[in-house]
mmCIF file of C-alpha atoms and ligand atoms in Angstrom:
data_model
loop_
_atom_site.group_PDB
_atom_site.id
_atom_site.type_symbol
_atom_site.label_atom_id
_atom_site.label_comp_id
_atom_site.label_asym_id
_atom_site.label_seq_id
_atom_site.Cartn_x
_atom_site.Cartn_y
_atom_site.Cartn_z
ATOM 1 C CA MET A 1 -5.141 -36.273 -13.790
ATOM 2 C CA ALA A 2 -7.622 -36.545 -10.896
ATOM 3 C CA ALA A 3 -7.769 -33.779 -8.286
ATOM 4 C CA LYS A 4 -5.553 -34.414 -5.302
ATOM 5 C CA LYS A 5 -7.237 -35.998 -2.265
ATOM 6 C CA GLU A 6 -8.768 -33.237 -0.144
ATOM 7 C CA SER A 7 -6.197 -31.668 2.133
ATOM 8 C CA ALA A 8 -6.468 -31.509 5.917
ATOM 9 C CA LEU A 9 -4.516 -28.268 5.925
ATOM 10 C CA THR A 10 -6.272 -24.951 5.311
ATOM 11 C CA VAL A 11 -4.213 -21.941 4.265
ATOM 12 C CA PRO A 12 -6.179 -18.860 5.333
ATOM 13 C CA VAL A 13 -6.372 -15.624 3.357
ATOM 14 C CA TYR A 14 -4.545 -13.809 6.107
ATOM 15 C CA ARG A 15 -3.280 -14.189 9.680
ATOM 16 C CA LEU A 16 -1.134 -11.855 11.777
ATOM 17 C CA PRO A 17 1.675 -13.694 13.584
ATOM 18 C CA TYR A 18 2.163 -11.958 16.926
ATOM 19 C CA GLY A 19 4.605 -14.148 18.851
ATOM 20 C CA ALA A 20 5.313 -14.283 22.576
ATOM 21 C CA SER A 21 8.023 -11.599 22.468
ATOM 22 C CA ASP A 22 5.745 -9.287 20.427
ATOM 23 C CA ILE A 23 2.931 -9.725 22.938
ATOM 24 C CA ALA A 24 5.337 -9.105 25.847
ATOM 25 C CA PHE A 25 6.536 -5.895 24.132
ATOM 26 C CA VAL A 26 2.962 -4.683 23.647
ATOM 27 C CA GLN A 27 1.962 -5.572 27.230
ATOM 28 C CA ARG A 28 4.980 -3.763 28.659
ATOM 29 C CA HIS A 29 4.442 -0.601 26.647
ATOM 30 C CA VAL A 30 0.642 -0.503 26.925
ATOM 31 C CA ALA A 31 1.068 -0.822 30.703
ATOM 32 C CA ARG A 32 3.392 2.159 30.560
ATOM 33 C CA VAL A 33 0.851 4.188 28.555
ATOM 34 C CA LEU A 34 -1.876 3.333 31.045
ATOM 35 C CA LYS A 35 0.299 4.109 34.071
ATOM 36 C CA ARG A 36 1.066 7.485 32.577
ATOM 37 C CA GLY A 37 -2.683 7.959 32.049
ATOM 38 C CA TYR A 38 -2.252 9.815 28.765
ATOM 39 C CA LEU A 39 -3.784 8.313 25.617
ATOM 40 C CA THR A 40 -3.631 10.944 22.887
ATOM 41 C CA ASP A 41 -2.759 14.525 21.865
ATOM 42 C CA GLY A 42 0.988 14.652 21.954
ATOM 43 C CA GLY A 43 1.753 11.416 23.733
ATOM 44 C CA GLU A 44 5.242 9.920 23.800
ATOM 45 C CA TYR A 45 4.440 6.765 21.775
ATOM 46 C CA VAL A 46 3.010 8.593 18.766
ATOM 47 C CA ALA A 47 6.103 10.828 18.777
ATOM 48 C CA ALA A 48 8.437 7.820 19.108
ATOM 49 C CA PHE A 49 6.664 5.924 16.320
ATOM 50 C CA GLU A 50 6.942 8.959 14.024
ATOM 51 C CA ALA A 51 10.629 9.466 14.789
ATOM 52 C CA GLU A 52 11.581 5.799 14.403
ATOM 53 C CA PHE A 53 9.571 5.357 11.214
ATOM 54 C CA ALA A 54 11.200 8.437 9.643
ATOM 55 C CA ALA A 55 14.649 7.239 10.737
ATOM 56 C CA TRP A 56 13.966 3.802 9.248
ATOM 57 C CA LEU A 57 12.957 5.412 5.936
ATOM 58 C CA GLY A 58 16.165 7.441 6.043
ATOM 59 C CA ARG A 59 14.761 10.736 4.827
ATOM 60 C CA GLY A 60 12.040 13.210 5.827
ATOM 61 C CA GLN A 61 9.858 13.685 8.869
ATOM 62 C CA ALA A 62 6.766 11.669 9.691
ATOM 63 C CA LEU A 63 3.331 12.483 11.130
ATOM 64 C CA ALA A 64 1.086 9.649 12.288
ATOM 65 C CA VAL A 65 -2.612 9.682 11.370
ATOM 66 C CA ASN A 66 -5.476 7.189 11.467
ATOM 67 C CA SER A 67 -5.275 5.773 7.898
ATOM 68 C CA ALA A 68 -3.593 6.152 4.534
ATOM 69 C CA THR A 69 -6.833 7.521 3.101
ATOM 70 C CA THR A 70 -6.733 10.397 5.578
ATOM 71 C CA ALA A 71 -2.959 10.764 5.098
ATOM 72 C CA LEU A 72 -3.577 11.282 1.358
ATOM 73 C CA GLU A 73 -6.417 13.704 2.037
ATOM 74 C CA LEU A 74 -4.223 15.738 4.406
ATOM 75 C CA ILE A 75 -1.406 15.811 1.846
ATOM 76 C CA LEU A 76 -3.782 17.003 -0.889
ATOM 77 C CA LYS A 77 -5.129 19.668 1.475
ATOM 78 C CA ALA A 78 -1.593 20.740 2.427
ATOM 79 C CA ILE A 79 -0.721 21.342 -1.218
ATOM 80 C CA ASP A 80 -4.237 22.749 -1.810
ATOM 81 C CA VAL A 81 -5.704 20.998 -4.821
ATOM 82 C CA ARG A 82 -8.969 22.953 -4.761
ATOM 83 C CA GLY A 83 -9.705 24.069 -8.322
ATOM 84 C CA HIS A 84 -7.022 21.732 -9.689
ATOM 85 C CA SER A 85 -6.897 18.283 -11.181
ATOM 86 C CA VAL A 86 -4.721 15.510 -9.780
ATOM 87 C CA LEU A 87 -3.423 12.569 -11.827
ATOM 88 C CA VAL A 88 -3.961 9.169 -10.206
ATOM 89 C CA PRO A 89 -3.956 5.612 -11.563
ATOM 90 C CA THR A 90 -7.244 3.869 -12.210
ATOM 91 C CA TYR A 91 -5.322 0.729 -11.170
ATOM 92 C CA THR A 92 -5.465 1.355 -7.400
ATOM 93 C CA PHE A 93 -7.785 0.996 -4.424
ATOM 94 C CA TYR A 94 -10.480 3.689 -4.542
ATOM 95 C CA ALA A 95 -8.946 5.376 -1.478
ATOM 96 C CA THR A 96 -6.498 7.142 -3.815
ATOM 97 C CA PRO A 97 -9.000 9.031 -6.034
ATOM 98 C CA LEU A 98 -11.431 9.460 -3.132
ATOM 99 C CA ALA A 99 -8.788 11.409 -1.198
ATOM 100 C CA VAL A 100 -8.477 13.805 -4.145
ATOM 101 C CA ALA A 101 -12.244 14.412 -4.119
ATOM 102 C CA ASN A 102 -12.297 14.754 -0.310
ATOM 103 C CA ALA A 103 -9.595 17.430 -0.538
ATOM 104 C CA GLY A 104 -11.627 19.411 -3.093
ATOM 105 C CA GLY A 105 -9.648 18.406 -6.195
ATOM 106 C CA GLN A 106 -10.688 16.852 -9.479
ATOM 107 C CA VAL A 107 -9.594 13.370 -10.443
ATOM 108 C CA LEU A 108 -7.737 12.689 -13.676
ATOM 109 C CA PHE A 109 -7.128 9.002 -14.230
ATOM 110 C CA ALA A 110 -4.046 7.701 -16.027
ATOM 111 C CA ASP A 111 -2.897 4.288 -17.174
ATOM 112 C CA ILE A 112 -0.131 2.028 -15.875
ATOM 113 C CA ASP A 113 2.745 0.104 -17.382
ATOM 114 C CA ARG A 114 2.039 -3.630 -17.054
ATOM 115 C CA ALA A 115 5.737 -4.328 -16.326
ATOM 116 C CA THR A 116 5.783 -2.161 -13.196
ATOM 117 C CA LEU A 117 2.061 -1.904 -12.219
ATOM 118 C CA ALA A 118 2.652 1.841 -11.760
ATOM 119 C CA LEU A 119 1.640 4.960 -13.679
ATOM 120 C CA SER A 120 3.417 5.244 -17.016
ATOM 121 C CA LEU A 121 5.030 8.491 -18.056
ATOM 122 C CA ALA A 122 3.468 8.129 -21.516
ATOM 123 C CA SER A 123 -0.021 8.036 -20.018
ATOM 124 C CA LEU A 124 0.714 10.923 -17.622
ATOM 125 C CA LYS A 125 1.818 13.031 -20.602
ATOM 126 C CA LYS A 126 -1.349 12.085 -22.470
ATOM 127 C CA GLN A 127 -3.792 12.829 -19.630
ATOM 128 C CA VAL A 128 -2.214 15.912 -17.984
ATOM 129 C CA ARG A 129 -4.145 19.194 -18.242
ATOM 130 C CA PRO A 130 -3.126 22.831 -17.742
ATOM 131 C CA ASP A 131 -4.809 22.924 -14.310
ATOM 132 C CA THR A 132 -3.104 19.743 -13.018
ATOM 133 C CA LYS A 133 -1.299 20.278 -9.730
ATOM 134 C CA ALA A 134 -0.014 16.884 -8.640
ATOM 135 C CA VAL A 135 0.527 13.237 -9.493
ATOM 136 C CA VAL A 136 -0.189 10.425 -7.019
ATOM 137 C CA LEU A 137 2.152 7.547 -7.847
ATOM 138 C CA VAL A 138 0.939 4.301 -6.266
ATOM 139 C CA HIS A 139 3.556 1.632 -5.542
ATOM 140 C CA VAL A 140 1.175 -1.224 -6.355
ATOM 141 C CA ALA A 141 1.710 -4.531 -4.522
ATOM 142 C CA GLY A 142 4.900 -3.165 -2.923
ATOM 143 C CA VAL A 143 6.676 -2.624 -6.260
ATOM 144 C CA ILE A 144 8.447 0.635 -7.154
ATOM 145 C CA THR A 145 8.651 1.585 -10.807
ATOM 146 C CA PRO A 146 12.192 2.383 -12.018
ATOM 147 C CA ALA A 147 10.476 5.136 -14.056
ATOM 148 C CA VAL A 148 9.966 7.097 -10.820
ATOM 149 C CA THR A 149 13.116 9.107 -11.587
ATOM 150 C CA ALA A 150 11.841 10.113 -15.033
ATOM 151 C CA ILE A 151 8.348 10.756 -13.634
ATOM 152 C CA ARG A 152 9.804 12.989 -10.891
ATOM 153 C CA SER A 153 11.861 14.994 -13.420
ATOM 154 C CA TRP A 154 8.835 15.404 -15.663
ATOM 155 C CA CYS A 155 6.661 16.488 -12.698
ATOM 156 C CA HIS A 156 9.202 19.038 -11.531
ATOM 157 C CA SER A 157 9.775 20.396 -15.037
ATOM 158 C CA ARG A 158 6.028 21.170 -15.162
ATOM 159 C CA GLY A 159 5.718 22.414 -11.567
ATOM 160 C CA LEU A 160 3.730 19.326 -10.525
ATOM 161 C CA ILE A 161 4.024 17.858 -7.023
ATOM 162 C CA LEU A 162 4.849 14.152 -6.872
ATOM 163 C CA ILE A 163 2.957 12.330 -4.099
ATOM 164 C CA GLU A 164 3.768 8.700 -3.341
ATOM 165 C CA ASP A 165 0.917 6.457 -2.285
ATOM 166 C CA ALA A 166 3.160 4.036 -0.423
ATOM 167 C CA ALA A 167 0.219 2.442 1.434
ATOM 168 C CA CYS A 168 1.481 -1.010 0.406
ATOM 169 C CA ALA A 169 5.208 -0.397 0.020
ATOM 170 C CA HIS A 170 6.939 -0.146 3.424
ATOM 171 C CA GLY A 171 10.560 -1.082 2.815
ATOM 172 C CA ALA A 172 10.355 -1.385 -0.986
ATOM 173 C CA THR A 173 13.494 0.119 -2.518
ATOM 174 C CA LEU A 174 14.729 1.560 -5.784
ATOM 175 C CA ARG A 175 18.512 1.476 -5.999
ATOM 176 C CA GLY A 176 18.639 1.409 -2.189
ATOM 177 C CA ARG A 177 16.194 4.284 -1.578
ATOM 178 C CA ARG A 178 12.996 3.436 0.228
ATOM 179 C CA ALA A 179 9.449 4.069 -0.954
ATOM 180 C CA GLY A 180 8.246 7.248 0.687
ATOM 181 C CA THR A 181 11.516 9.089 0.047
ATOM 182 C CA LEU A 182 11.332 9.252 -3.754
ATOM 183 C CA GLY A 183 8.751 11.984 -4.316
ATOM 184 C CA ASP A 184 7.855 15.269 -2.590
ATOM 185 C CA ILE A 185 5.545 13.784 0.032
ATOM 186 C CA ALA A 186 4.214 10.313 0.819
ATOM 187 C CA ALA A 187 1.384 8.429 2.511
ATOM 188 C CA PHE A 188 1.643 5.021 4.226
ATOM 189 C CA SER A 189 -1.037 2.674 5.545
ATOM 190 C CA PHE A 190 -0.888 0.525 8.689
ATOM 191 C CA HIS A 191 -4.159 -1.276 7.973
ATOM 192 C CA HIS A 192 -4.062 -4.852 9.297
ATOM 193 C CA SER A 193 -3.372 -6.361 5.856
ATOM 194 C CA LYS A 194 -0.291 -4.210 5.276
ATOM 195 C CA VAL A 195 3.415 -5.106 5.537
ATOM 196 C CA LEU A 196 3.725 -3.114 8.788
ATOM 197 C CA THR A 197 0.510 -2.710 10.705
ATOM 198 C CA THR A 198 -1.234 -1.145 13.653
ATOM 199 C CA GLY A 199 -4.699 -2.484 12.716
ATOM 200 C CA GLU A 200 -5.727 0.912 11.372
ATOM 201 C CA GLY A 201 -3.319 3.777 10.898
ATOM 202 C CA GLY A 202 -1.377 5.922 8.477
ATOM 203 C CA MET A 203 1.644 8.189 8.127
ATOM 204 C CA VAL A 204 2.512 11.347 6.179
ATOM 205 C CA VAL A 205 6.205 11.688 5.320
ATOM 206 C CA THR A 206 7.906 14.714 3.805
ATOM 207 C CA ARG A 207 10.898 17.035 4.068
ATOM 208 C CA ARG A 208 8.743 20.139 3.408
ATOM 209 C CA ARG A 209 8.274 21.928 6.710
ATOM 210 C CA GLU A 210 5.222 23.991 5.700
ATOM 211 C CA TRP A 211 3.318 20.883 4.523
ATOM 212 C CA LEU A 212 4.272 19.062 7.698
ATOM 213 C CA GLU A 213 3.130 21.911 9.929
ATOM 214 C CA SER A 214 -0.197 22.438 8.155
ATOM 215 C CA THR A 215 -0.807 18.669 8.318
ATOM 216 C CA ARG A 216 -0.061 18.672 12.047
ATOM 217 C CA VAL A 217 -2.774 21.319 12.494
ATOM 218 C CA ARG A 218 -5.359 19.746 10.158
ATOM 219 C CA ARG A 219 -5.080 16.281 11.708
ATOM 220 C CA ALA A 220 -6.006 17.850 15.073
ATOM 221 C CA ILE A 221 -9.278 19.502 13.943
ATOM 222 C CA GLY A 222 -7.373 22.655 12.985
ATOM 223 C CA VAL A 223 -5.795 23.272 16.401
ATOM 224 C CA ASP A 224 -2.086 24.013 16.812
ATOM 225 C CA ARG A 225 -1.417 22.685 20.296
ATOM 226 C CA ARG A 226 1.876 24.521 20.508
ATOM 227 C CA ARG A 227 -0.154 27.733 20.427
ATOM 228 C CA ASN A 228 -3.191 26.748 22.506
ATOM 229 C CA ASN A 229 -5.660 23.870 22.717
ATOM 230 C CA TRP A 230 -8.872 25.571 21.639
ATOM 231 C CA GLU A 231 -8.383 27.808 18.614
ATOM 232 C CA VAL A 232 -9.303 26.294 15.226
ATOM 233 C CA LEU A 233 -7.011 27.878 12.656
ATOM 234 C CA VAL A 234 -8.196 26.314 9.388
ATOM 235 C CA PRO A 235 -11.701 25.431 8.145
ATOM 236 C CA ASP A 236 -10.861 22.044 6.633
ATOM 237 C CA GLY A 237 -9.298 20.097 9.483
ATOM 238 C CA ASN A 238 -10.715 16.950 11.003
ATOM 239 C CA ASN A 239 -9.854 14.479 13.730
ATOM 240 C CA TYR A 240 -7.266 12.248 12.054
ATOM 241 C CA LYS A 241 -5.050 11.628 15.073
ATOM 242 C CA MET A 242 -3.425 8.376 16.146
ATOM 243 C CA HIS A 243 -3.965 6.892 19.611
ATOM 244 C CA GLU A 244 -1.033 6.067 21.946
ATOM 245 C CA ILE A 245 -1.881 2.340 22.072
ATOM 246 C CA THR A 246 -2.004 2.207 18.270
ATOM 247 C CA ALA A 247 1.459 3.763 18.255
ATOM 248 C CA VAL A 248 2.751 0.993 20.553
ATOM 249 C CA LEU A 249 1.817 -1.510 17.815
ATOM 250 C CA GLY A 250 3.519 0.748 15.280
ATOM 251 C CA LEU A 251 6.698 0.930 17.306
ATOM 252 C CA LEU A 252 6.753 -2.854 17.555
ATOM 253 C CA HIS A 253 6.544 -3.235 13.783
ATOM 254 C CA VAL A 254 8.988 -0.504 12.880
ATOM 255 C CA ARG A 255 11.535 -2.200 15.167
ATOM 256 C CA ARG A 256 10.773 -5.588 13.520
ATOM 257 C CA ALA A 257 10.539 -4.101 9.998
ATOM 258 C CA ASP A 258 13.734 -5.504 8.513
ATOM 259 C CA ARG A 259 12.913 -8.996 9.800
ATOM 260 C CA ILE A 260 9.325 -8.742 8.536
ATOM 261 C CA LEU A 261 10.558 -7.787 5.063
ATOM 262 C CA ALA A 262 13.258 -10.456 4.988
ATOM 263 C CA GLU A 263 10.666 -13.135 5.752
ATOM 264 C CA ARG A 264 8.341 -11.909 2.978
ATOM 265 C CA ARG A 265 11.247 -11.890 0.518
ATOM 266 C CA ARG A 266 12.198 -15.442 1.514
ATOM 267 C CA LEU A 267 8.630 -16.553 0.853
ATOM 268 C CA ALA A 268 8.684 -14.824 -2.554
ATOM 269 C CA ARG A 269 11.953 -16.584 -3.439
ATOM 270 C CA TYR A 270 10.417 -19.884 -2.406
ATOM 271 C CA TYR A 271 7.479 -19.278 -4.752
ATOM 272 C CA ASP A 272 9.839 -18.095 -7.531
ATOM 273 C CA THR A 273 11.900 -21.263 -7.344
ATOM 274 C CA HIS A 274 9.327 -23.956 -6.519
ATOM 275 C CA ILE A 275 6.348 -23.140 -8.725
ATOM 276 C CA ASN A 276 6.299 -25.025 -12.034
ATOM 277 C CA PHE A 277 5.709 -22.006 -14.247
ATOM 278 C CA ASN A 278 4.647 -22.730 -17.794
ATOM 279 C CA ASP A 279 3.036 -21.023 -20.733
ATOM 280 C CA HIS A 280 -0.212 -20.436 -18.793
ATOM 281 C CA VAL A 281 1.227 -19.150 -15.525
ATOM 282 C CA GLN A 282 4.284 -16.956 -15.248
ATOM 283 C CA PRO A 283 5.833 -15.075 -12.314
ATOM 284 C CA PHE A 284 5.494 -11.305 -12.144
ATOM 285 C CA ALA A 285 9.094 -10.127 -12.588
ATOM 286 C CA VAL A 286 10.031 -7.402 -10.102
ATOM 287 C CA PRO A 287 11.702 -4.620 -12.146
ATOM 288 C CA LYS A 288 15.507 -4.465 -12.163
ATOM 289 C CA GLY A 289 17.104 -2.197 -9.546
ATOM 290 C CA THR A 290 14.088 -2.503 -7.244
ATOM 291 C CA LYS A 291 13.276 -4.663 -4.250
ATOM 292 C CA SER A 292 9.618 -5.362 -3.663
ATOM 293 C CA ALA A 293 8.095 -5.118 -0.186
ATOM 294 C CA TYR A 294 5.979 -8.111 -1.302
ATOM 295 C CA TYR A 295 2.726 -6.694 -0.071
ATOM 296 C CA LYS A 296 1.432 -9.085 -2.727
ATOM 297 C CA TYR A 297 2.955 -11.908 -4.738
ATOM 298 C CA LEU A 298 1.503 -11.848 -8.249
ATOM 299 C CA LEU A 299 1.246 -14.555 -10.872
ATOM 300 C CA ARG A 300 0.627 -13.519 -14.460
ATOM 301 C CA VAL A 301 -1.952 -15.690 -16.225
ATOM 302 C CA LYS A 302 -2.268 -16.105 -19.969
ATOM 303 C CA GLU A 303 -6.070 -16.054 -20.178
ATOM 304 C CA PRO A 304 -8.504 -14.050 -18.008
ATOM 305 C CA ALA A 305 -10.543 -17.211 -17.300
ATOM 306 C CA LEU A 306 -7.541 -18.714 -15.492
ATOM 307 C CA LYS A 307 -7.927 -16.214 -12.636
ATOM 308 C CA GLU A 308 -11.133 -17.856 -11.476
ATOM 309 C CA VAL A 309 -10.028 -21.393 -12.335
ATOM 310 C CA ILE A 310 -6.927 -21.102 -10.153
ATOM 311 C CA ARG A 311 -8.783 -19.400 -7.287
ATOM 312 C CA THR A 312 -11.668 -21.871 -7.152
ATOM 313 C CA GLN A 313 -9.571 -25.016 -7.656
ATOM 314 C CA LEU A 314 -7.139 -24.000 -4.921
ATOM 315 C CA ARG A 315 -10.046 -23.252 -2.583
ATOM 316 C CA ASP A 316 -12.253 -26.239 -3.388
ATOM 317 C CA HIS A 317 -9.659 -28.996 -3.799
ATOM 318 C CA TYR A 318 -6.797 -27.865 -1.587
ATOM 319 C CA LYS A 319 -8.281 -25.386 0.957
ATOM 320 C CA VAL A 320 -5.821 -22.730 -0.127
ATOM 321 C CA MET A 321 -7.604 -19.387 0.160
ATOM 322 C CA LEU A 322 -6.246 -16.691 -2.108
ATOM 323 C CA PRO A 323 -6.198 -13.070 -0.961
ATOM 324 C CA PRO A 324 -7.822 -10.249 -2.952
ATOM 325 C CA ASN A 325 -6.024 -9.414 -6.189
ATOM 326 C CA VAL A 326 -4.479 -6.033 -6.957
ATOM 327 C CA TYR A 327 -6.778 -5.072 -8.560
ATOM 328 C CA ASP A 328 -9.914 -6.837 -9.839
ATOM 329 C CA HIS A 329 -11.779 -3.554 -10.346
ATOM 330 C CA LEU A 330 -10.534 -0.372 -11.945
ATOM 331 C CA CYS A 331 -11.551 2.880 -10.304
ATOM 332 C CA HIS A 332 -12.789 4.666 -13.432
ATOM 333 C CA ASP A 333 -15.232 1.782 -14.019
ATOM 334 C CA GLN A 334 -16.935 1.886 -10.640
ATOM 335 C CA ALA A 335 -20.473 3.258 -10.356
ATOM 336 C CA VAL A 336 -19.462 5.790 -7.687
ATOM 337 C CA THR A 337 -17.245 7.558 -10.234
ATOM 338 C CA ALA A 338 -20.372 9.193 -11.702
ATOM 339 C CA GLN A 339 -20.931 10.922 -8.337
ATOM 340 C CA LEU A 340 -17.387 12.227 -7.973
ATOM 341 C CA PRO A 341 -15.446 15.039 -9.680
ATOM 342 C CA VAL A 342 -13.754 12.805 -12.239
ATOM 343 C CA LEU A 343 -12.667 14.455 -15.486
ATOM 344 C CA ASN A 344 -11.877 11.526 -17.770
ATOM 345 C CA ALA A 345 -13.850 8.449 -16.707
ATOM 346 C CA HIS A 346 -14.418 7.532 -20.362
ATOM 347 C CA ALA A 347 -10.781 7.507 -21.437
ATOM 348 C CA ALA A 348 -9.162 4.167 -22.413
ATOM 349 C CA PHE A 349 -6.823 2.468 -19.921
ATOM 350 C CA PRO A 350 -5.765 -0.696 -21.768
ATOM 351 C CA GLU A 351 -2.737 -1.582 -19.617
ATOM 352 C CA SER A 352 -4.799 -1.371 -16.426
ATOM 353 C CA GLU A 353 -7.483 -3.537 -18.026
ATOM 354 C CA TYR A 354 -4.854 -6.034 -19.099
ATOM 355 C CA MET A 355 -3.396 -6.377 -15.591
ATOM 356 C CA ARG A 356 -6.868 -6.551 -14.013
ATOM 357 C CA ASP A 357 -7.602 -9.541 -16.258
ATOM 358 C CA HIS A 358 -4.249 -11.325 -16.192
ATOM 359 C CA HIS A 359 -3.053 -11.820 -12.641
ATOM 360 C CA VAL A 360 -3.717 -13.771 -9.454
ATOM 361 C CA CYS A 361 -2.230 -13.153 -5.983
ATOM 362 C CA LEU A 362 -0.898 -15.967 -3.794
ATOM 363 C CA PRO A 363 -0.929 -16.040 0.033
ATOM 364 C CA MET A 364 1.802 -13.631 1.145
ATOM 365 C CA TYR A 365 2.054 -12.890 4.830
ATOM 366 C CA ASN A 366 4.400 -13.261 7.734
ATOM 367 C CA GLY A 367 4.017 -16.397 9.766
ATOM 368 C CA LEU A 368 3.034 -18.669 6.871
ATOM 369 C CA THR A 369 4.541 -21.951 8.074
ATOM 370 C CA SER A 370 6.878 -24.071 5.948
ATOM 371 C CA GLU A 371 4.153 -26.740 5.815
ATOM 372 C CA GLU A 372 1.655 -24.144 4.578
ATOM 373 C CA ARG A 373 3.919 -22.633 1.937
ATOM 374 C CA LYS A 374 4.759 -26.128 0.684
ATOM 375 C CA HIS A 375 1.049 -26.913 0.534
ATOM 376 C CA VAL A 376 0.406 -23.713 -1.476
ATOM 377 C CA VAL A 377 3.090 -24.643 -4.005
ATOM 378 C CA THR A 378 2.279 -28.347 -4.393
ATOM 379 C CA SER A 379 -1.438 -27.508 -4.727
ATOM 380 C CA LEU A 380 -0.743 -24.804 -7.285
ATOM 381 C CA ASN A 381 1.570 -27.107 -9.218
ATOM 382 C CA HIS A 382 -1.240 -29.697 -9.398
ATOM 383 C CA VAL A 383 -3.623 -27.011 -10.699
ATOM 384 C CA ILE A 384 -1.073 -25.700 -13.210
ATOM 385 C CA ALA A 385 -0.364 -29.218 -14.507
ATOM 386 C CA ARG A 386 -4.044 -29.640 -15.417
ATOM 387 C CA LEU A 387 -4.559 -26.285 -17.153
HETATM 388 C C1 PLP B 1 -2.951 1.946 -2.800
HETATM 389 C C2 PLP B 1 -3.742 2.199 -1.564
HETATM 390 N N1 PLP B 1 -3.882 3.458 -1.111
HETATM 391 C C3 PLP B 1 -4.565 3.727 0.014
HETATM 392 C C4 PLP B 1 -5.154 2.723 0.751
HETATM 393 C C5 PLP B 1 -5.940 3.066 1.973
HETATM 394 O O1 PLP B 1 -5.323 2.637 3.142
HETATM 395 P P1 PLP B 1 -6.083 2.763 4.549
HETATM 396 O O2 PLP B 1 -6.918 1.526 4.697
HETATM 397 O O3 PLP B 1 -5.008 2.845 5.567
HETATM 398 O O4 PLP B 1 -6.915 4.004 4.506
HETATM 399 C C6 PLP B 1 -5.023 1.399 0.332
HETATM 400 C C7 PLP B 1 -5.641 0.312 1.111
HETATM 401 O O5 PLP B 1 -5.575 -0.856 0.794
HETATM 402 C C8 PLP B 1 -4.311 1.123 -0.862
HETATM 403 O O6 PLP B 1 -4.198 -0.131 -1.346
#
């Protein structure tokens, strides 16, 4: 069959849909920040964003920072991983292992389960070492693994701390409990591509008071402002604080969070029901008992070559731009690994390699119009029919 006539419609990789009421909210609250004349260091919007985000999660207290990478670093400093190894997936963005190195720990990679995209207990058991202190469980693409309960029990039976990298999983649930409330401490991202965003930003969430308090000090260069504003109390702090205007954007999204998630889930259902799946292209099945945050919508492809075929045909014939996949590159494979304290870069991670080679991500963002989503599906169905 010949390629469809070139489309007039372009579906971009990403676009943030701030509507008139969102812009009015931001204008009103930014004006209030400016009238107060107070932009950082204990401002009311950062405090409100933290409180409302924690309340929305339903468990724990939250501290706002400037990214998920720094949130992870602060968490790993709070639990003090110096002289210890930390288990992380190789199937993640490099921010996860980099945070371990930045906190003075050693990276131990582990493999995933292709059904959940998350660390598998079998691989954790295989890779763990006597000096291991923590596990960083990444909720890849907004999916929570149902094995989190077994992973948590195993961690606690060995005295390991379970950290959730929930950078991409705002609002994902496992049997009704939200990502960020399933382990001992969690990190979120508010980077502009994320489900909830402030452009750049992050959050640490935990119920452990001592970790919260030491994080509060470290994010402010080591100063505890409740004591005084000059004395640096720890040697490994940095400036990881969030700005008041950033927090206004955060407050907007935390108040819109349920609507944002509902729209993403509607789009996922549309894809699930309108794509002509066949032997070559299958949906990624979200595990039972969980609700994805749909940071990404994944297709499973039968052959690695199909990844590029689908991406280029959608771009060249239909002007449908696909977003980055999760993930095209494994961490242990990257050149920078040789310069970092990584203990097992040469281990085998077959499930991670399999997923790297057998998936493609479709456009998944709020504000995709019904015309655009229809164009994505009809274009993809044309491509699938010719495979
Ligand atoms: C799993 C994971 N962890 C951490 C990060 C880092 O987030 P940030 O850009 O907020 O530092 C990302 C970013 O995409 C991510 O995908």
